[in-house]
Coordinates of C-alpha atoms in Angstrom, one line a residue:
Y1 CA -13.8 10.7 16.3
I2 CA -14.6 7.7 14.1
P3 CA -18.4 7.4 13.6
S4 CA -20.0 3.9 13.7
A5 CA -16.5 2.3 13.7
G6 CA -17.8 -1.2 14.2
S7 CA -20.0 -1.4 11.2
E8 CA -18.8 -3.1 8.0
I9 CA -20.5 -0.6 5.8
K10 CA -18.9 2.3 7.8
G11 CA -15.4 0.9 7.1
K12 CA -14.7 -1.3 10.1
R13 CA -11.9 -3.0 8.3
Y14 CA -9.9 0.3 8.2
V15 CA -10.4 1.4 11.8
F16 CA -7.5 -0.5 13.3
E17 CA -5.0 0.8 10.7
I18 CA -6.3 4.4 11.1
I19 CA -5.9 4.2 14.9
R20 CA -2.5 2.5 14.7
R21 CA -1.1 5.0 12.3
L22 CA -2.6 8.1 13.8
S23 CA -1.2 7.1 17.2
K24 CA 2.4 7.5 16.0
P25 CA 2.7 11.2 15.0
R26 CA 1.1 12.4 18.3
N27 CA 3.9 10.7 20.4
G28 CA 1.4 8.3 21.9
D29 CA -0.9 10.9 23.3
A30 CA -3.7 10.4 20.7
R31 CA -7.0 9.2 21.9
F32 CA -10.0 8.0 19.8
F33 CA -13.8 8.1 20.3
L34 CA -15.5 5.3 18.4
S35 CA -19.3 5.8 18.4
G36 CA -21.4 2.7 18.8
P37 CA -20.3 -0.8 19.7
I38 CA -17.3 -2.5 18.1
P39 CA -17.1 -6.2 17.3
A40 CA -14.9 -8.7 19.1
D41 CA -12.4 -9.0 16.2
L42 CA -11.7 -5.3 16.2
K43 CA -11.4 -5.2 19.9
L44 CA -9.0 -8.1 19.8
E45 CA -6.8 -6.3 17.2
L46 CA -6.7 -3.1 19.3
D47 CA -6.0 -5.1 22.5
T48 CA -3.3 -7.2 20.9
A49 CA -1.5 -4.1 19.6
G50 CA -1.8 -2.2 22.9
L51 CA -4.1 0.4 21.4
M52 CA -7.3 -0.3 23.2
E53 CA -6.2 1.9 26.1
K54 CA -6.3 4.8 23.6
V55 CA -9.8 4.1 22.5
Y56 CA -13.1 5.1 24.1
V57 CA -15.9 2.9 23.0
P58 CA -18.8 3.4 25.4
G59 CA -21.3 1.5 23.2
P60 CA -24.8 2.8 22.6
L61 CA -25.3 6.3 24.1
S62 CA -28.1 8.8 24.1
W63 CA -27.9 11.4 21.3
S64 CA -26.8 14.1 23.7
E65 CA -24.2 11.9 25.4
N66 CA -22.8 10.9 22.0
L67 CA -22.6 14.6 20.9
G68 CA -20.8 15.4 24.2
C69 CA -18.1 12.9 23.3
V70 CA -17.9 14.2 19.7
K71 CA -17.5 17.7 21.0
A72 CA -14.4 16.6 23.0
C73 CA -12.7 15.5 19.8
D74 CA -10.3 17.6 17.6
F75 CA -11.4 16.1 14.3
G76 CA -13.1 13.2 12.6
V77 CA -12.2 10.4 10.3
S78 CA -14.8 8.6 8.3
P79 CA -13.8 5.5 6.4
T80 CA -17.4 4.8 5.5
L81 CA -17.9 2.8 2.3
A82 CA -21.4 4.0 1.6
D83 CA -23.3 6.9 3.1
N84 CA -25.9 9.1 1.5
F85 CA -25.7 12.2 3.7
S86 CA -23.9 11.4 6.9
M87 CA -25.7 12.8 9.9
A88 CA -22.7 12.0 12.0
I89 CA -20.4 14.2 9.9
I90 CA -23.0 17.0 9.8
E91 CA -23.4 17.0 13.6
A92 CA -19.7 16.9 14.2
M93 CA -19.0 19.7 11.8
A94 CA -21.7 21.8 13.4
M95 CA -19.7 21.4 16.6
G96 CA -16.5 22.5 14.8
L97 CA -14.8 19.2 13.8
P98 CA -13.1 19.1 10.4
F99 CA -13.2 15.7 8.7
A100 CA -11.2 13.4 6.5
A101 CA -13.4 11.1 4.5
F102 CA -13.7 9.0 1.4
D103 CA -15.3 10.5 -1.7
T104 CA -18.5 8.5 -1.4
G105 CA -22.2 9.2 -1.1
G106 CA -22.9 12.8 -0.1
N107 CA -19.5 13.5 1.7
R108 CA -18.4 15.9 -1.0
E109 CA -21.7 17.9 -0.5
I110 CA -21.0 18.1 3.2
I111 CA -17.2 18.6 3.4
D112 CA -15.6 21.4 1.4
D113 CA -12.3 19.8 0.5
G114 CA -9.4 21.7 1.8
Q115 CA -11.7 24.1 3.7
S116 CA -13.7 22.1 6.3
G117 CA -11.7 18.9 5.9
F118 CA -10.4 16.6 3.3
I119 CA -12.2 14.4 0.7
V120 CA -9.9 11.6 -0.5
P121 CA -10.4 9.2 -3.4
Y122 CA -12.7 6.3 -2.5
L123 CA -10.9 3.5 -0.7
D124 CA -7.5 5.3 -0.7
V125 CA -6.6 4.5 2.9
E126 CA -3.2 6.0 2.5
D127 CA -4.6 9.4 1.6
L128 CA -7.3 9.1 4.3
V129 CA -4.6 8.5 6.9
R130 CA -2.3 11.2 5.4
S131 CA -5.2 13.7 5.6
A132 CA -6.1 12.8 9.1
T133 CA -2.5 13.1 10.1
E134 CA -2.5 16.6 8.7
L135 CA -5.5 17.4 10.8
A136 CA -3.7 16.0 13.9
R137 CA -0.3 17.8 13.3
N138 CA -1.3 21.2 11.9
V139 CA -3.2 22.8 14.8
T140 CA -3.5 26.2 13.1
N141 CA -4.9 24.8 9.9
R142 CA -7.2 22.4 11.9
L143 CA -8.6 25.4 13.8
K144 CA -9.3 27.3 10.6
M145 CA -11.0 24.3 9.2
A146 CA -13.0 23.9 12.4
A147 CA -14.3 27.4 12.1
Y148 CA -15.1 26.9 8.4
A149 CA -16.8 23.6 9.2
T150 CA -19.2 25.2 11.7
A151 CA -20.1 28.1 9.3
S152 CA -20.4 26.0 6.2
I153 CA -22.5 23.2 7.6
S154 CA -25.2 25.7 8.7
Q155 CA -25.5 26.6 5.0
V156 CA -25.7 23.0 3.9
V157 CA -28.6 22.2 6.2
A158 CA -30.3 25.7 6.1
P159 CA -34.1 25.2 5.8
Q160 CA -34.4 27.5 2.9
R161 CA -31.7 25.7 0.9
V162 CA -33.3 22.3 1.7
L163 CA -36.7 23.6 0.6
Q164 CA -35.3 24.9 -2.6
S165 CA -33.7 21.5 -3.3
Y166 CA -37.0 19.7 -2.8
E167 CA -38.9 22.2 -5.0
S168 CA -36.3 21.8 -7.8
L169 CA -36.6 18.0 -7.5
F170 CA -40.4 18.1 -7.7
Q171 CA -40.3 20.5 -10.7
T172 CA -37.9 18.1 -12.5
L173 CA -40.1 15.1 -11.7
E174 CA -43.2 17.0 -12.9
S175 CA -41.5 18.1 -16.1
V176 CA -40.7 14.4 -17.0
G177 CA -44.2 13.3 -16.2
L178 CA -43.6 11.7 -12.8
G179 CA -45.4 14.4 -10.8

């Protein structure tokens, strides 16, 4: 699963290479779900390389249809360049998908590196693909990470935790005279 794969800010320029390289270790049986539409240039690259047949890009879907497609995936890869707190990663992890993602925005708050997926240095595409390949190849570890992802994300978005975070923020703002 590659969320918002056609968006520049979500790392569109890395999607072709991720798909090309992840297709190899799975002996050609890898398939990819790209949420949202993809632009003509990415489609052309995938078509030209014979990879478009491995990619499911239904375009805009309802929320429940999108989640149904996500649920059918084994893991996620997020090459996003900027994301505050990725709802796509949160939703996918809640359904048991471990993720490989750049260390940007709130990804480190969502993904517990080595436990529910992998956080790799920002823009290190080599490490992102290596981590995603590990998720593809090592089924036992991927299943452990999937279980951990589901359990850990419920703690990340727990209403009491979110409320405490807001209360702490408001107290900080009040103490510096911004309240």
